[in-house]
Coordinates of C-alpha atoms in Angstrom, one line a residue:
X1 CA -19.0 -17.0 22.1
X2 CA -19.5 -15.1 19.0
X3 CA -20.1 -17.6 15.7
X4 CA -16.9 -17.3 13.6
X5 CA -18.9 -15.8 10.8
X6 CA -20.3 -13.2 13.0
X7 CA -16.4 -12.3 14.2
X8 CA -14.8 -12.2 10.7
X9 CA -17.9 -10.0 9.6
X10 CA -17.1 -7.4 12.8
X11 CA -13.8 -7.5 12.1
X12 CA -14.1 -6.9 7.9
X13 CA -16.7 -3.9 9.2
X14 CA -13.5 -2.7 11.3
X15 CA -11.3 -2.8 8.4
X16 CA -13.6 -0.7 6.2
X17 CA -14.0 1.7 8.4
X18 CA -10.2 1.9 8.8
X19 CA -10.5 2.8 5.2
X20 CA -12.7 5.3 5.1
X21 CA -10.6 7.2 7.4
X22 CA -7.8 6.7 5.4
X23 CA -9.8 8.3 2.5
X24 CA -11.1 11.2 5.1
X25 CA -7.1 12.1 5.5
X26 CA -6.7 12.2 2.1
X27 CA -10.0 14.7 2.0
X28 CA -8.0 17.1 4.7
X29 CA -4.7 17.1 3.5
X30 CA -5.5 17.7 0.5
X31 CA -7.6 20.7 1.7
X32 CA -4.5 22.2 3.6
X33 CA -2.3 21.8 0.2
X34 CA -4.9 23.9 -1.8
X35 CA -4.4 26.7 1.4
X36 CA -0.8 26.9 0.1
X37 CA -2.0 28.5 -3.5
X38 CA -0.1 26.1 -5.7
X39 CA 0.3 26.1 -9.1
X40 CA -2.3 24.7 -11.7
X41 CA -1.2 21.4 -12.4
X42 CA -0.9 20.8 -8.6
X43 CA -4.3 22.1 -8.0
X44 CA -6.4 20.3 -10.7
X45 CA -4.0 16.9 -9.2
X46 CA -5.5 17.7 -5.7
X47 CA -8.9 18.4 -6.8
X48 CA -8.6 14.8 -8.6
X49 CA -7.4 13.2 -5.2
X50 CA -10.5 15.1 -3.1
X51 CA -12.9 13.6 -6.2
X52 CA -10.7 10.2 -6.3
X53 CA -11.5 10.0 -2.8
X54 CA -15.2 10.7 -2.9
X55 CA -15.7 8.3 -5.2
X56 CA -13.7 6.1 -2.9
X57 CA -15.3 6.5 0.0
X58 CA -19.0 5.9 -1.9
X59 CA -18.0 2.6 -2.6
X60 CA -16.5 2.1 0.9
X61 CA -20.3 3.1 2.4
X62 CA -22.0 0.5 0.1
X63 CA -19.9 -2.2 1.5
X64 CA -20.6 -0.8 4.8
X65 CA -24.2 -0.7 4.5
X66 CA -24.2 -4.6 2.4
X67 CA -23.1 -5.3 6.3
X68 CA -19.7 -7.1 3.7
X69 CA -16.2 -6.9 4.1
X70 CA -15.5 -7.9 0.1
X71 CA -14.5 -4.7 -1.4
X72 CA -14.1 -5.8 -5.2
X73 CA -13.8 -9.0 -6.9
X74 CA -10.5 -10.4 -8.3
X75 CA -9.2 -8.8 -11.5
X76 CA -5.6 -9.0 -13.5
X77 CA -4.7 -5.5 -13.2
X78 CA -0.8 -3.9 -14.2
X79 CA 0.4 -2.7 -11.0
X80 CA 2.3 0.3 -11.8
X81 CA -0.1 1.9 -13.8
X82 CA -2.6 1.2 -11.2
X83 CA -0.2 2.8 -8.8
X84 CA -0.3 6.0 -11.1
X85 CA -3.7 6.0 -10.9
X86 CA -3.8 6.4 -7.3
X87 CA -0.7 8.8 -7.0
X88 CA -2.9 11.8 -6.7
X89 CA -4.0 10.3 -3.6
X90 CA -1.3 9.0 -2.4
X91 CA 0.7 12.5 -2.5
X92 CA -2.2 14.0 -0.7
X93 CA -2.3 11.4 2.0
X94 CA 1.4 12.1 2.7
X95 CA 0.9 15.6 2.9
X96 CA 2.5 19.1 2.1
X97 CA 5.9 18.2 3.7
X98 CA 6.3 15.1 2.7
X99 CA 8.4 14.3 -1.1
X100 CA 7.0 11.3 -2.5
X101 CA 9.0 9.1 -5.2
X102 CA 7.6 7.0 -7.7
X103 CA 10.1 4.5 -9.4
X104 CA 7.9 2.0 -11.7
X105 CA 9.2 -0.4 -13.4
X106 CA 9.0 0.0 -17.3
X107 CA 8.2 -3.7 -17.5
X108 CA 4.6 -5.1 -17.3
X109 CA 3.9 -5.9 -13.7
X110 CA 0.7 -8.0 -14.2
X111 CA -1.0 -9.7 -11.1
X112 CA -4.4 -11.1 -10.4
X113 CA -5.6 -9.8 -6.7
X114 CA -8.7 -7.9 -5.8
X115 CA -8.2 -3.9 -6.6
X116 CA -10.4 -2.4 -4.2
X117 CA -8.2 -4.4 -1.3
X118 CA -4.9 -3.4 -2.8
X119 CA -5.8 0.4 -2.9
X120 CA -6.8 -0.3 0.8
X121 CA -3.5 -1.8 1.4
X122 CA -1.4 0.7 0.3
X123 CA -3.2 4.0 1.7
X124 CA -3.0 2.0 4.9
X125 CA 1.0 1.6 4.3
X126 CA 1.6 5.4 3.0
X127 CA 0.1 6.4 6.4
X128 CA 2.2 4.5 8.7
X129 CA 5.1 5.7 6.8
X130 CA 3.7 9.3 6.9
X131 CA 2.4 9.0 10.6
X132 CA 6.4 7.2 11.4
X133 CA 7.9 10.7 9.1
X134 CA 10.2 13.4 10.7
X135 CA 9.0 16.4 8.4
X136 CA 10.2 16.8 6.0
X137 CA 10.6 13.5 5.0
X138 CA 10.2 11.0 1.9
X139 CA 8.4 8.3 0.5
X140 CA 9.2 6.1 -2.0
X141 CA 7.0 3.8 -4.1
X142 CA 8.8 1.1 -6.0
X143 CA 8.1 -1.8 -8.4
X144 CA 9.6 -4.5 -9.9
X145 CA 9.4 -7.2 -12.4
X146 CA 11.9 -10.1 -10.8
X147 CA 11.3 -13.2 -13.1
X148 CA 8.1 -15.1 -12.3
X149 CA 7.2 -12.2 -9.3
X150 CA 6.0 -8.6 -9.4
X151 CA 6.9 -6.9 -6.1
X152 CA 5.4 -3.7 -4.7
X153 CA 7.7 -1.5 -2.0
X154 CA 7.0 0.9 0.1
X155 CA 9.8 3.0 2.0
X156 CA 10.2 5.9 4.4
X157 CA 12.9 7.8 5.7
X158 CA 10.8 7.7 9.1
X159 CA 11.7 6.8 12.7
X160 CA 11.8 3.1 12.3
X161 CA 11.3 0.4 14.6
X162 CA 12.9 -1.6 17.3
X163 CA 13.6 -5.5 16.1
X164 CA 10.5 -7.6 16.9
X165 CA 8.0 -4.9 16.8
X166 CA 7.1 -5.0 12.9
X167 CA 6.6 -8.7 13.4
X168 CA 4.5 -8.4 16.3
X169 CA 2.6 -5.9 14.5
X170 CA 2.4 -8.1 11.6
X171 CA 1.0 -11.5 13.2
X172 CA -1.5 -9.2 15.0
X173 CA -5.1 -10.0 12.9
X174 CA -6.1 -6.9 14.8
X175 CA -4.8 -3.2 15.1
X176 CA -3.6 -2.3 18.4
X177 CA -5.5 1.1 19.2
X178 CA -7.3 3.6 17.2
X179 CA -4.0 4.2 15.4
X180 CA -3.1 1.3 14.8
X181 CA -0.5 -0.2 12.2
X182 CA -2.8 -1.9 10.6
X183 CA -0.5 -4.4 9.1
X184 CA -1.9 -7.6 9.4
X185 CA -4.7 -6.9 7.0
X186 CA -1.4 -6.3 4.5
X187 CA -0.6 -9.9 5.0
X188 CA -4.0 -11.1 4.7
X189 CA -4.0 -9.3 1.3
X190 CA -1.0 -10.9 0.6
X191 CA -1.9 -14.6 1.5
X192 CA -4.9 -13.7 -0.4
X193 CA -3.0 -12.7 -3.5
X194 CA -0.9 -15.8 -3.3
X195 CA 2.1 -13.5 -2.6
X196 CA 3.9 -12.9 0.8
X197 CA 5.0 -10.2 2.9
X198 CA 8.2 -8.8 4.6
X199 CA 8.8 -5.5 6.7
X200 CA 12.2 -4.3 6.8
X201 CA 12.9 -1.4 9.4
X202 CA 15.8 -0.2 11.6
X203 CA 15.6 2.5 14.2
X204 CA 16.7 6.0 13.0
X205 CA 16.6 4.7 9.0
X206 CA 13.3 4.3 8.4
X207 CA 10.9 1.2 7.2
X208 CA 10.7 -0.7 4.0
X209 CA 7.7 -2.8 3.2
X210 CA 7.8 -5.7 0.6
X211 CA 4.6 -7.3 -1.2
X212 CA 5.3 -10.0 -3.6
X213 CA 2.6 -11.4 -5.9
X214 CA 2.9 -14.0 -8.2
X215 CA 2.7 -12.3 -12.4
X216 CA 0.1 -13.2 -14.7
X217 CA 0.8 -14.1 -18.4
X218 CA -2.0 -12.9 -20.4
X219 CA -3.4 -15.4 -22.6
X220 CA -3.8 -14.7 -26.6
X221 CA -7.7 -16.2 -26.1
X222 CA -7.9 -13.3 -23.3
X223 CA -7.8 -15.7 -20.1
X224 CA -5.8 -15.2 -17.4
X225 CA -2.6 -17.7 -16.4
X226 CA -0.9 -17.4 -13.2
X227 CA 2.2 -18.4 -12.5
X228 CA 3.3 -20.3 -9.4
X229 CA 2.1 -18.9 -5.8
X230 CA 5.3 -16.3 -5.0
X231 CA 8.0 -17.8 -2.8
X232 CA 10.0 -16.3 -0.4
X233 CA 13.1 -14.6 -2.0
X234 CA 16.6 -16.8 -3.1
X235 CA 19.3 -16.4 -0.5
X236 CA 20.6 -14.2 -3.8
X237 CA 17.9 -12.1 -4.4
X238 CA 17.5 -11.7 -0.2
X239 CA 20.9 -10.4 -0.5
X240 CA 20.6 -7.6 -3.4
X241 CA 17.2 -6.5 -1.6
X242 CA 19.0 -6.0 1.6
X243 CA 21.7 -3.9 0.4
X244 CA 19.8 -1.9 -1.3
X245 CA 19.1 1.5 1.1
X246 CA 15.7 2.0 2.9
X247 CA 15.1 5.2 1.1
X248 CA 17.5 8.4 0.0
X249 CA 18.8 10.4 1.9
X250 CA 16.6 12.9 3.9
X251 CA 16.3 16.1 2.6
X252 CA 18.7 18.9 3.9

């Protein structure tokens, strides 16, 4: 039997590769956009996202060759700005026929996690909700600043799922097939990140995905204070998530 070391570092090897062909669909879709002739501003955006991605990916090929799993330290970044920063790739992961949404909050949304492991995290949950898309389709990219608690959602317009599978898929450490969801490294990051989370989907309506991290105050002396490990919602704030909708309406 493998020495538990030796499994967790075959597995984080697994993971980064993952990523990298995350990155590699960003590459190509990005390609087929520029086929389209748009206009300027969308072509300098998807020359940033083929450079972003690069860059990305170079990073991604150190790790791999360090034989580590550890992507990046932890940091205090803001959230939604770092979520702009990676919007160029995000809309050219999701493709040509695919409207993405961003709706950040114009509060701070401060958390301390590890950056290089949130990107991961969130390319990996814009592809399952572009892989789960009738097309066209949408995707949209919330956060929110809910007292002591920034939380990050991802939602599609998609196919959805039957109950029990996202939780299956979620206590899974390991992707089921070459395609796989993927979404037990999300809650990994999350555990990690002191935060939790929650998959929302129903057949037909699409898939809404929930990360919810603990906020930072930012100290005058420039340290870093976080607040209490996030908690699963109040049976009040449960209830104003739930009723909110999945995503808009598709187009059309």
């Amino acid at each position: 039997m493998p020495h538990l070391s030796e499994a967790y570092s075959r597995h984080s090897l697994r993971e980064t590769v993952h990523d990298l062909r995350n990155l590699f669909g960003v590459v190509a879709s990005a390609k087929h956009m520029l086929e389209d002739r748009p206009a300027e501003e969308t072509h300098a955006v998807l020359l940033d996202a083929i450079e972003d991605a690069a860059r990305r990916g170079g990073q991604l090929t150190t790790v791999l060759l360090a034989h580590s799993g550890d992507v990046a330290g932890m940091e205090t970044i803001d959230i939604s700005n770092h979520l702009l920063v990676l919007a160029p790739m995000i809309r050219a992961l999701a493709g040509r026929h695919v409207d993405v949404k961003f709706e950040l909050s114009s509060r701070p949304t401060p958390a301390r996690l590890s950056p290089g492991l949130f990107e991961a995290v969130i390319l990996e949950l814009v592809a399952n909700a572009r892989s789960a898309l009738h097309k066209p389709g949408r995707i949209i990219i919330r956060t929110r600043r809910m007292g002591a608690q920034v939380v990050v959602i991802i939602a599609d317009n998609g196919v959805g799922c039957e109950p029990g599978e996202p939780s299956d898929s979620i206590l899974s450490s390991v992707s089921t097939g070459a395609n796989g969801t993927g979404l037990g490294r999300v809650r990994r990051f999350a555990k990690l990140s002191h935060g939790v989370f929650r998959l929302r989907s129903r057949p037909g309506r699409g898939s809404c995905a929930l990360i919810r991290l603990p906020a930072v105050l930012k100290m005058a002396v420039d340290r870093c204070c976080c607040l209490p490990a996030a908690q699963p919602a109040s049976k009040e704030e449960y209830q104003h998530e739930k009723r909110q909708p999945i995503t808009a309406r598709r187009h059309g």
